[in-house]
Short mmCIF file of the C-alpha atoms (twelve columns), coordinates in Angstrom:
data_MODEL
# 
_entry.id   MODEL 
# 
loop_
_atom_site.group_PDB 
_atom_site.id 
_atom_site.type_symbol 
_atom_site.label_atom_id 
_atom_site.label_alt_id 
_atom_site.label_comp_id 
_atom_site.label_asym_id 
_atom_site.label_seq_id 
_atom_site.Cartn_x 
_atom_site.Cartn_y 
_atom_site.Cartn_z 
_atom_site.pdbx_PDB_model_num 
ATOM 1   C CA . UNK A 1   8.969   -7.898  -49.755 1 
ATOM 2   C CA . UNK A 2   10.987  -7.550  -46.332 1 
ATOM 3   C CA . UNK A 3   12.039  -10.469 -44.859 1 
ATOM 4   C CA . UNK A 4   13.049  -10.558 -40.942 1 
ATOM 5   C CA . UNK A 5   14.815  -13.625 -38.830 1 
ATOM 6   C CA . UNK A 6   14.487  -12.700 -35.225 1 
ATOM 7   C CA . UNK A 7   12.888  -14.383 -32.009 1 
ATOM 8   C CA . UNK A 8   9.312   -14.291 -31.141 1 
ATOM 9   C CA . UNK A 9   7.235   -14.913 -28.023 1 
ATOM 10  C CA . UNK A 10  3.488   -16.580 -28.952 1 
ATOM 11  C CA . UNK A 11  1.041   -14.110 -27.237 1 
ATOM 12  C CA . UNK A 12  -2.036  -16.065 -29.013 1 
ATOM 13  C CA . UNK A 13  -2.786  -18.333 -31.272 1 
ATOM 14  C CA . UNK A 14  -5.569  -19.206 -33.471 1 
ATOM 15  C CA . UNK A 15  -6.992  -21.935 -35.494 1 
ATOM 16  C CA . UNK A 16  -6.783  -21.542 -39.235 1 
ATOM 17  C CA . UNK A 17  -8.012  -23.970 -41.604 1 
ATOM 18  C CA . UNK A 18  -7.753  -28.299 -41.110 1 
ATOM 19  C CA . UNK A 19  -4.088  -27.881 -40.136 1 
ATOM 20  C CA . UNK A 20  -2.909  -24.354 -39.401 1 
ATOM 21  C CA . UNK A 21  -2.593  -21.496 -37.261 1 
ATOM 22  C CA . UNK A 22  -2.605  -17.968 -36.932 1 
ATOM 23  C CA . UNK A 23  0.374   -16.738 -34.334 1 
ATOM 24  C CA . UNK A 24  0.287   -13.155 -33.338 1 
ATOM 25  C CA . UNK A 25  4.163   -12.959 -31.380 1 
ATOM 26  C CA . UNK A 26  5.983   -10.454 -30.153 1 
ATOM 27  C CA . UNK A 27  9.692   -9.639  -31.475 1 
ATOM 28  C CA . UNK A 28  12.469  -7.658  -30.322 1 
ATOM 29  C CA . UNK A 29  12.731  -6.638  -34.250 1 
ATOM 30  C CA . UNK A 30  9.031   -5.662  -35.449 1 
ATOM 31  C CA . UNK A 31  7.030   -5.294  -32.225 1 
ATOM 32  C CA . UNK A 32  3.843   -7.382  -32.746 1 
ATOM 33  C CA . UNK A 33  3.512   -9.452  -36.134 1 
ATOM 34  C CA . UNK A 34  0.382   -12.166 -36.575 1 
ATOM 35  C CA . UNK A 35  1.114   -14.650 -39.202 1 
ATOM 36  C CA . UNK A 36  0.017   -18.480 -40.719 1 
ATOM 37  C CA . UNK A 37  2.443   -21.030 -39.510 1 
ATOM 38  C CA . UNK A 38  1.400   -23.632 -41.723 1 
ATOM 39  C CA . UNK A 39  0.977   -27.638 -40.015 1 
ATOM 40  C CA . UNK A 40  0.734   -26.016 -36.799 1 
ATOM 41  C CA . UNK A 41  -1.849  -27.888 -35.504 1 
ATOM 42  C CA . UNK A 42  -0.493  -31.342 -36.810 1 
ATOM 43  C CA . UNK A 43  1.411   -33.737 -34.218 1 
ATOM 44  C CA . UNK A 44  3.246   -34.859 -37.635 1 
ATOM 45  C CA . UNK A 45  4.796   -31.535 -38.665 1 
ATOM 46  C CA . UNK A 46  6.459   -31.124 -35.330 1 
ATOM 47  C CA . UNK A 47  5.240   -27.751 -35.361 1 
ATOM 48  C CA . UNK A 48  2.437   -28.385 -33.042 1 
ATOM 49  C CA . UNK A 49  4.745   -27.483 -30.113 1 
ATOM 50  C CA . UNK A 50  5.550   -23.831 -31.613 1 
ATOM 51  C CA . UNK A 51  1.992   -22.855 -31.481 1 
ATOM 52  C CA . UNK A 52  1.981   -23.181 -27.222 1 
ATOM 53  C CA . UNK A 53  1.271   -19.997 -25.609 1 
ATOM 54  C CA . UNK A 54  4.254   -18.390 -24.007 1 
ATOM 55  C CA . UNK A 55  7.077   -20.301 -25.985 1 
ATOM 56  C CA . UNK A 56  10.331  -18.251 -27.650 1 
ATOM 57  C CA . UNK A 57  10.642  -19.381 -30.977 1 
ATOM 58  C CA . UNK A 58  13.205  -18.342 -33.831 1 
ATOM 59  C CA . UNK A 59  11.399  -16.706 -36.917 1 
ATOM 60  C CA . UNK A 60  12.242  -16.048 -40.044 1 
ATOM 61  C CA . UNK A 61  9.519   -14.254 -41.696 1 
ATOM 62  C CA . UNK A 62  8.356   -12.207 -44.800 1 
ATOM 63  C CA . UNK A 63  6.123   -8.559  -44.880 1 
ATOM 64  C CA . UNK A 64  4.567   -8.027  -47.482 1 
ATOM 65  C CA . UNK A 65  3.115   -4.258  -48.191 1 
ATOM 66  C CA . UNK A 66  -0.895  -3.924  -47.365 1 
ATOM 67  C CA . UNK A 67  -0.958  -7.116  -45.825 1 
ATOM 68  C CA . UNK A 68  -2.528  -8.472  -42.479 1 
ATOM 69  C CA . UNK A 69  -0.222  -11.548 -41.900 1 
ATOM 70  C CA . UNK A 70  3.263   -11.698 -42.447 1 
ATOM 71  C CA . UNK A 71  4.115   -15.591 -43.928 1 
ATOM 72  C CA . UNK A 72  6.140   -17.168 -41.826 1 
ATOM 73  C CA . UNK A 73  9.518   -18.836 -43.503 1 
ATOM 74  C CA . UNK A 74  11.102  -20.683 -40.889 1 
ATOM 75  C CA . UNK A 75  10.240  -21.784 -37.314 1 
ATOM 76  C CA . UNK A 76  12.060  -23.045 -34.615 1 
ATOM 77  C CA . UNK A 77  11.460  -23.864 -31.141 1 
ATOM 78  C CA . UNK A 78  14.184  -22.452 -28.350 1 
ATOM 79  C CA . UNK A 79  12.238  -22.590 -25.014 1 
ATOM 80  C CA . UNK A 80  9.177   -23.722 -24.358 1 
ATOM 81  C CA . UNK A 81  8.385   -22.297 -20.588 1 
ATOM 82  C CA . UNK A 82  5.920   -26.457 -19.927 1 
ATOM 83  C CA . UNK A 83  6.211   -24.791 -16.391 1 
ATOM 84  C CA . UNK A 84  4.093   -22.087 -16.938 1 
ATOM 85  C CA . UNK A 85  1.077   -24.188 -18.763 1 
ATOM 86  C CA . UNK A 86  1.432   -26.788 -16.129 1 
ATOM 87  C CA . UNK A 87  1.023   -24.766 -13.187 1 
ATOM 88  C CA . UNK A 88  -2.707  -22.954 -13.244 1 
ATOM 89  C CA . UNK A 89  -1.526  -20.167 -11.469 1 
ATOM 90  C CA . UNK A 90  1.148   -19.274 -13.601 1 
ATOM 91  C CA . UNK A 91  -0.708  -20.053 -16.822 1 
ATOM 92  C CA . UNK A 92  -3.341  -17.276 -15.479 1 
ATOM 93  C CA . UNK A 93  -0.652  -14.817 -14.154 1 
ATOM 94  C CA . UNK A 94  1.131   -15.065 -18.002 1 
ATOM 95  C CA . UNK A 95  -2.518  -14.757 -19.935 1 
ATOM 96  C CA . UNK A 96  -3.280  -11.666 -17.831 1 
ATOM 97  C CA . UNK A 97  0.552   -10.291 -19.107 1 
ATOM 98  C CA . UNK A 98  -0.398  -11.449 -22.565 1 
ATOM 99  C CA . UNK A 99  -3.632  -9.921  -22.485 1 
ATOM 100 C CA . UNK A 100 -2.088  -6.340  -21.561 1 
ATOM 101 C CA . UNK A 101 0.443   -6.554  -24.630 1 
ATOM 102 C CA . UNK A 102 -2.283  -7.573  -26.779 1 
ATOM 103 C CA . UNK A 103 -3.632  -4.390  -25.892 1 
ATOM 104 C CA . UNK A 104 -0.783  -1.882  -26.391 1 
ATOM 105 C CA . UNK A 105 0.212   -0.107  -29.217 1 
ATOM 106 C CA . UNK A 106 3.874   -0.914  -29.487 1 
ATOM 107 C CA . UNK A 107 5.913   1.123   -31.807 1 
ATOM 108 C CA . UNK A 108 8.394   -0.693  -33.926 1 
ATOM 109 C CA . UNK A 109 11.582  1.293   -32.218 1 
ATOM 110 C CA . UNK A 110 10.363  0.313   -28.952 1 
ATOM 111 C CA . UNK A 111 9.468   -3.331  -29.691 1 
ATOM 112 C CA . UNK A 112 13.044  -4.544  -28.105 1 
ATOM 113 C CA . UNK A 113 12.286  -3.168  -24.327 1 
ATOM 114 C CA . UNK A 114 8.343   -4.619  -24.571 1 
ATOM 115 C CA . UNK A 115 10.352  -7.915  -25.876 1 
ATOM 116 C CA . UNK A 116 13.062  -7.811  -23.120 1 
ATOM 117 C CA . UNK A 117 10.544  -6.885  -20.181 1 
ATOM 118 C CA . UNK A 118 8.259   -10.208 -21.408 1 
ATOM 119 C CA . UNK A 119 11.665  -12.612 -21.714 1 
ATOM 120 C CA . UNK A 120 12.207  -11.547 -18.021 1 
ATOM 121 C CA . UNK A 121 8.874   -11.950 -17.009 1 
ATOM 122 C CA . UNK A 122 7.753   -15.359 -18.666 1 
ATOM 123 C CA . UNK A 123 11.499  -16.245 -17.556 1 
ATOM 124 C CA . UNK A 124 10.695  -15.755 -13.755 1 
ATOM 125 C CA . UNK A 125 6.889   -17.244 -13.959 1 
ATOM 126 C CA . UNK A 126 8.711   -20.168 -15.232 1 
ATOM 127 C CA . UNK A 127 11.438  -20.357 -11.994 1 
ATOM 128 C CA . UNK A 128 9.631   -18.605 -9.262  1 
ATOM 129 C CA . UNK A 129 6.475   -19.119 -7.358  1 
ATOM 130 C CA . UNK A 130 5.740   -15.564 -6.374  1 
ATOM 131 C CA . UNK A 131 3.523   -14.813 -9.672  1 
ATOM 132 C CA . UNK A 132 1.564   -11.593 -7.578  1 
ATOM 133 C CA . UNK A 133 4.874   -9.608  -7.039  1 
ATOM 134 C CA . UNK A 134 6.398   -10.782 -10.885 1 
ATOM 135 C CA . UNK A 135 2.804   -9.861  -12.607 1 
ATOM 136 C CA . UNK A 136 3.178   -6.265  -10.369 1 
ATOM 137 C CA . UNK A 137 6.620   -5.472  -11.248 1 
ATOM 138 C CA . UNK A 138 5.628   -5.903  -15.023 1 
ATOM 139 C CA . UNK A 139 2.663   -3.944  -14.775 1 
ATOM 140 C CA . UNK A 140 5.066   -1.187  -13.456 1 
ATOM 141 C CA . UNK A 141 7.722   -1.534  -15.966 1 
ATOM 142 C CA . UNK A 142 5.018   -1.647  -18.645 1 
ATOM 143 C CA . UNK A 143 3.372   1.560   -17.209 1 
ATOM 144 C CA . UNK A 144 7.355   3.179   -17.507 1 
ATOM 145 C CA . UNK A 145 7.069   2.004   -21.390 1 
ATOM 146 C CA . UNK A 146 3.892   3.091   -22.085 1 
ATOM 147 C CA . UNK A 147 4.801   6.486   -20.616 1 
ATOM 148 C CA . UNK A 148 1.452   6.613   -18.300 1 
ATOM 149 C CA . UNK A 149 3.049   5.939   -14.908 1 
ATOM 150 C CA . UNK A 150 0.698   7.288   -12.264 1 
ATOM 151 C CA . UNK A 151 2.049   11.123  -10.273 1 
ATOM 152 C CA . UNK A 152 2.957   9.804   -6.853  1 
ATOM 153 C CA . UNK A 153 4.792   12.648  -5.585  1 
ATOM 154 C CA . UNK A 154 1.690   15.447  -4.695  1 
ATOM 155 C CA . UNK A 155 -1.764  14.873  -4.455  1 
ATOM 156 C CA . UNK A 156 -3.315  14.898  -8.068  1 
ATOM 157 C CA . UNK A 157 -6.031  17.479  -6.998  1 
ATOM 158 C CA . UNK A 158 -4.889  19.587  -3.961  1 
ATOM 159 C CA . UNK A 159 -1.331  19.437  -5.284  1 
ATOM 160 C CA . UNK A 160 0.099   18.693  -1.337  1 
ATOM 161 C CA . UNK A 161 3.045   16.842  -0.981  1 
ATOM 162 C CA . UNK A 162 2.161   13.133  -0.492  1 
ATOM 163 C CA . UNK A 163 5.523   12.046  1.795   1 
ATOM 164 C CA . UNK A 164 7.571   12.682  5.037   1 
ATOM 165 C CA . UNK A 165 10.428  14.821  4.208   1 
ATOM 166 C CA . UNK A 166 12.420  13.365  6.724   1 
ATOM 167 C CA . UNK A 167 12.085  9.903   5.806   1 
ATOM 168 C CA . UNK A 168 15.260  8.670   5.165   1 
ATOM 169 C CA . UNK A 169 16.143  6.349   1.902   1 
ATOM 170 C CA . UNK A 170 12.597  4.590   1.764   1 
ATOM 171 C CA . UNK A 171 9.849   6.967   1.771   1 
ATOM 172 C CA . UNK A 172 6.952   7.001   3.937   1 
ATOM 173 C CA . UNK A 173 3.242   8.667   3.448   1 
ATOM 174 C CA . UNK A 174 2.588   11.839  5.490   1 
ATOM 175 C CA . UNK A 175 -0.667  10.450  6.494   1 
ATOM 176 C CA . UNK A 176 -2.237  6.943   8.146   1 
ATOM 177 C CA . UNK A 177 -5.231  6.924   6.789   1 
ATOM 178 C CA . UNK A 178 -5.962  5.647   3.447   1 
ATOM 179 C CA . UNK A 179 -5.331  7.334   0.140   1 
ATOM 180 C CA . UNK A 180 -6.718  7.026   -3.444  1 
ATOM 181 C CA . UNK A 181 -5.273  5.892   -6.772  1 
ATOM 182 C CA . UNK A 182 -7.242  8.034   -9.398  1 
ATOM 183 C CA . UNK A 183 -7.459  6.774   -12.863 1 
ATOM 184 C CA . UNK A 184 -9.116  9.889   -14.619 1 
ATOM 185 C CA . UNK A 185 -6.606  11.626  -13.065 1 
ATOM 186 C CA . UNK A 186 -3.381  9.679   -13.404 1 
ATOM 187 C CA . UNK A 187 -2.521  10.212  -9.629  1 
ATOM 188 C CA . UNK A 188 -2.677  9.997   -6.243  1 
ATOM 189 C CA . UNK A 189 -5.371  11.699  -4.325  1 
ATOM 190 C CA . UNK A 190 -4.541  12.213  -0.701  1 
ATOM 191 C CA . UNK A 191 -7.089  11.881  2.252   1 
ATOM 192 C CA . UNK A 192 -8.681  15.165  2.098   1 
ATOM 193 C CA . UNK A 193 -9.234  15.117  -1.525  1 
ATOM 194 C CA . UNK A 194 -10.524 11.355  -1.629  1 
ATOM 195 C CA . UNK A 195 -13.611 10.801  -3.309  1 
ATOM 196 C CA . UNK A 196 -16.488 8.048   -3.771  1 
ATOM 197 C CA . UNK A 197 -15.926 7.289   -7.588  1 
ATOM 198 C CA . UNK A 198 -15.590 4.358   -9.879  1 
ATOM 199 C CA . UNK A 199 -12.451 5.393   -10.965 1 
ATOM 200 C CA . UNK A 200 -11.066 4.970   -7.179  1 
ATOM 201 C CA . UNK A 201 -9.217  2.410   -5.427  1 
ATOM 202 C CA . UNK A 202 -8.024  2.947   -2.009  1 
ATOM 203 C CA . UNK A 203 -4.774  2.053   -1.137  1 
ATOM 204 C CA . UNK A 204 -3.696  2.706   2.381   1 
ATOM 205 C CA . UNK A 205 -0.048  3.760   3.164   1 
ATOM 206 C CA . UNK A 206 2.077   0.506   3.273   1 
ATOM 207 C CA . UNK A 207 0.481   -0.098  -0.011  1 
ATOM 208 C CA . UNK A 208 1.412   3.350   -1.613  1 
ATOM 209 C CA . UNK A 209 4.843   3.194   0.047   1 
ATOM 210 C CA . UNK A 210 5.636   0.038   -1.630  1 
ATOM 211 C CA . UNK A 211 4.680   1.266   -4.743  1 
ATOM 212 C CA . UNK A 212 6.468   4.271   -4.820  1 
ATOM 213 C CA . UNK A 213 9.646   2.684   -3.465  1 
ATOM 214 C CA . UNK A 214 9.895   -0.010  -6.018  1 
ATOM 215 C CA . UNK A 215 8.558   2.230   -8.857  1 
ATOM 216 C CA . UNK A 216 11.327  4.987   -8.423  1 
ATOM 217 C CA . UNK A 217 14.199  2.462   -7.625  1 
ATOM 218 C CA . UNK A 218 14.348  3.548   -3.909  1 
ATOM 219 C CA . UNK A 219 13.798  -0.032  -3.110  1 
ATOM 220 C CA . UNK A 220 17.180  -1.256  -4.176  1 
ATOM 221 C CA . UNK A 221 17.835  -4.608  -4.998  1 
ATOM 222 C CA . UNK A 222 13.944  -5.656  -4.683  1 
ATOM 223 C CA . UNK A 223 14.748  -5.776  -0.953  1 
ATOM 224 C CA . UNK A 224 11.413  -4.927  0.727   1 
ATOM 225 C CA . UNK A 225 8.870   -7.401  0.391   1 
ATOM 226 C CA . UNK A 226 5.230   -6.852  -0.356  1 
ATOM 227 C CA . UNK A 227 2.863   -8.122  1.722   1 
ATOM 228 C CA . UNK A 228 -0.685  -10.343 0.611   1 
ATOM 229 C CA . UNK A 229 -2.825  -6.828  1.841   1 
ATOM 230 C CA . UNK A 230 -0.041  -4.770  -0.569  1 
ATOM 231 C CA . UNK A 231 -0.214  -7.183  -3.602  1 
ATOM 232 C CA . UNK A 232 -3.931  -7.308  -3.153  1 
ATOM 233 C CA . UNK A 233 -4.660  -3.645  -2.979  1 
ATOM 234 C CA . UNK A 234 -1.798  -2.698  -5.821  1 
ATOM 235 C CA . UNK A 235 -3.802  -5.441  -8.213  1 
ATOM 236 C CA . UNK A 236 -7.226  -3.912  -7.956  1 
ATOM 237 C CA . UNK A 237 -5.486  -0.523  -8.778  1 
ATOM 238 C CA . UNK A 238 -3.239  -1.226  -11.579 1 
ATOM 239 C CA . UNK A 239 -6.613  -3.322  -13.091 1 
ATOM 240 C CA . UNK A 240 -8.504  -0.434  -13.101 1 
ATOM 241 C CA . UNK A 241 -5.746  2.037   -14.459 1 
ATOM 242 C CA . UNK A 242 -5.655  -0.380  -17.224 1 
ATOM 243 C CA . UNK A 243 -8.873  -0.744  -17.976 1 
ATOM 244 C CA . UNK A 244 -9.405  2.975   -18.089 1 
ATOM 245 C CA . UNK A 245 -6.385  3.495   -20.427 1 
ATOM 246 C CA . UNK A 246 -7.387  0.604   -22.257 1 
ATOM 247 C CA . UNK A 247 -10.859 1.786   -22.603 1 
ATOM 248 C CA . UNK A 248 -12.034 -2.059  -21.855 1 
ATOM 249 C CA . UNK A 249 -11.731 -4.589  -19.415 1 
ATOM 250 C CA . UNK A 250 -9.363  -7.133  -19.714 1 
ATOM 251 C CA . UNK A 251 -11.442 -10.568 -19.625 1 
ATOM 252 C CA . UNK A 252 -8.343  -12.617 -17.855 1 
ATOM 253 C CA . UNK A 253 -8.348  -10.736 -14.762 1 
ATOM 254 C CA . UNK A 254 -11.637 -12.268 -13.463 1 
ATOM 255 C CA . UNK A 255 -10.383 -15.365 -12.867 1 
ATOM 256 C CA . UNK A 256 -7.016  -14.504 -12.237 1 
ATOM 257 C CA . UNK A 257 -8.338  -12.637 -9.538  1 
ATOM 258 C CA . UNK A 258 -11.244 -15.073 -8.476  1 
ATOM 259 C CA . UNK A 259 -7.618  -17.685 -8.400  1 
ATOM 260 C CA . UNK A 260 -5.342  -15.464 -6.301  1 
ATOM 261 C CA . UNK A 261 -7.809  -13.167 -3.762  1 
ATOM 262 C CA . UNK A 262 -9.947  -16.480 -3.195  1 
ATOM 263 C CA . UNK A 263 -8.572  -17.295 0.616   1 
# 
């Protein structure tokens, strides 16, 4: 039997018998671990607070060979992020993140970067109220980790060069008119090549510039700001690269998009 003591951040949780629950958490040691955190639904046990969504706790924990939970030892609270499940908005933004996590296969040597890019994240839904660009730039680290980051450089299908040559630091498209984000084929389709498909979203060339800026690093220091049309067009696209990757739809984006695209 392995036993591990390292932080955790509650991704879900689960009733489980009269008193307990079921955690699955992610760690910077073991990637994703589900386990029984017995009283966890009693106000008496103190451990009530542990079970919250979204909260950092310290673990100690034991494996044991063939089995589905891991029993969990010890349990301490460190930070709880009450911002995030006060504010509806946030709460929706961090269940969408959640959601996408829940969803990945993360491989044990990895688990530290997935851990360290959630910290941030839940970290800045917690301090900052602009939850569009946050939930964006995780989707695009995530994408980095998972090794799936969309071609922007040439047109996925024609092979053209997508970008001004002379365009300085910040790049710009070569064309006006709108492009297309392909999820079948991991790319960019340029204007000639774009196509009426499900597995299309158009993104017209602010939108692609933006993404291709602050995806290679060009836009240093987060200095160009996104704008509503940008953050609007980027979600539907990055949904629907997900969900083909995925191979399902991920139930929290409905209403995390019915909450933010409403006005």
């Amino acid at each position: 039997m392995k036993v591990i003591e390292t932080d955790g951040i509650v991704l879900k949780t689960m009733d489980f018998k009269e008193n307990d629950s079921i955690l699955t958490f992610l760690t910077p040691e073991a990637g994703k671990i589900a386990g029984v955190l017995h009283g966890g639904k009693s106000t008496r046990s103190g451990n009530s607070a542990k079970t919250e969504l979204f909260v950092t706790n310290h673990l100690e924990f034991s494996i044991k060979t063939g089995a589905e939970l891991v029993r969990i030892r010890k349990c301490e609270l460190l930070v709880s992020h009450a911002q995030i499940r006060q504010n509806y908005s946030k709460f929706l933004h961090a269940c969408y993140l959640s959601e996408l996590l829940l969803f990945c296969e993360i491989p044990v040597v990895e688990s530290e970067d997935y851990f360290n890019l959630l910290k941030r994240t839940i970290s800045q839904l917690s301090e900052f109220d602009n939850c569009a660009e946050i939930k964006l730039n995780f989707e695009m680290q995530l994408l980095k980790l998972l090794g799936i980051s969309p071609s922007l450089i040439s047109c996925t299908v024609c092979e053209n060069f997508l970008w001004k040559r002379n365009s300085g630091e910040l790049m710009s498209t070569k064309y006006s008119i709108p492009y297309q984000l392909d999820a079948i084929q991991g790319g960019i389709r340029c204007p000639d090549c774009c196509i009426n498909s499900t597995y299309t979203v158009a993104l017209h060339p602010g939108s692609l510039s933006f993404l291709h800026n602050r995806h290679s690093g060009r836009d240093n220091g987060f200095k160009i700001k996104p704008t509503q049309n940008n953050l609007k067009e980027l979600d539907q696209a990055l949904n629907l690269y997900f969900s083909h990757f995925f191979g399902r739809n991920l139930k929290s984006y409905s209403l995390l998009k019915e909450n933010s695209w409403e006005n």
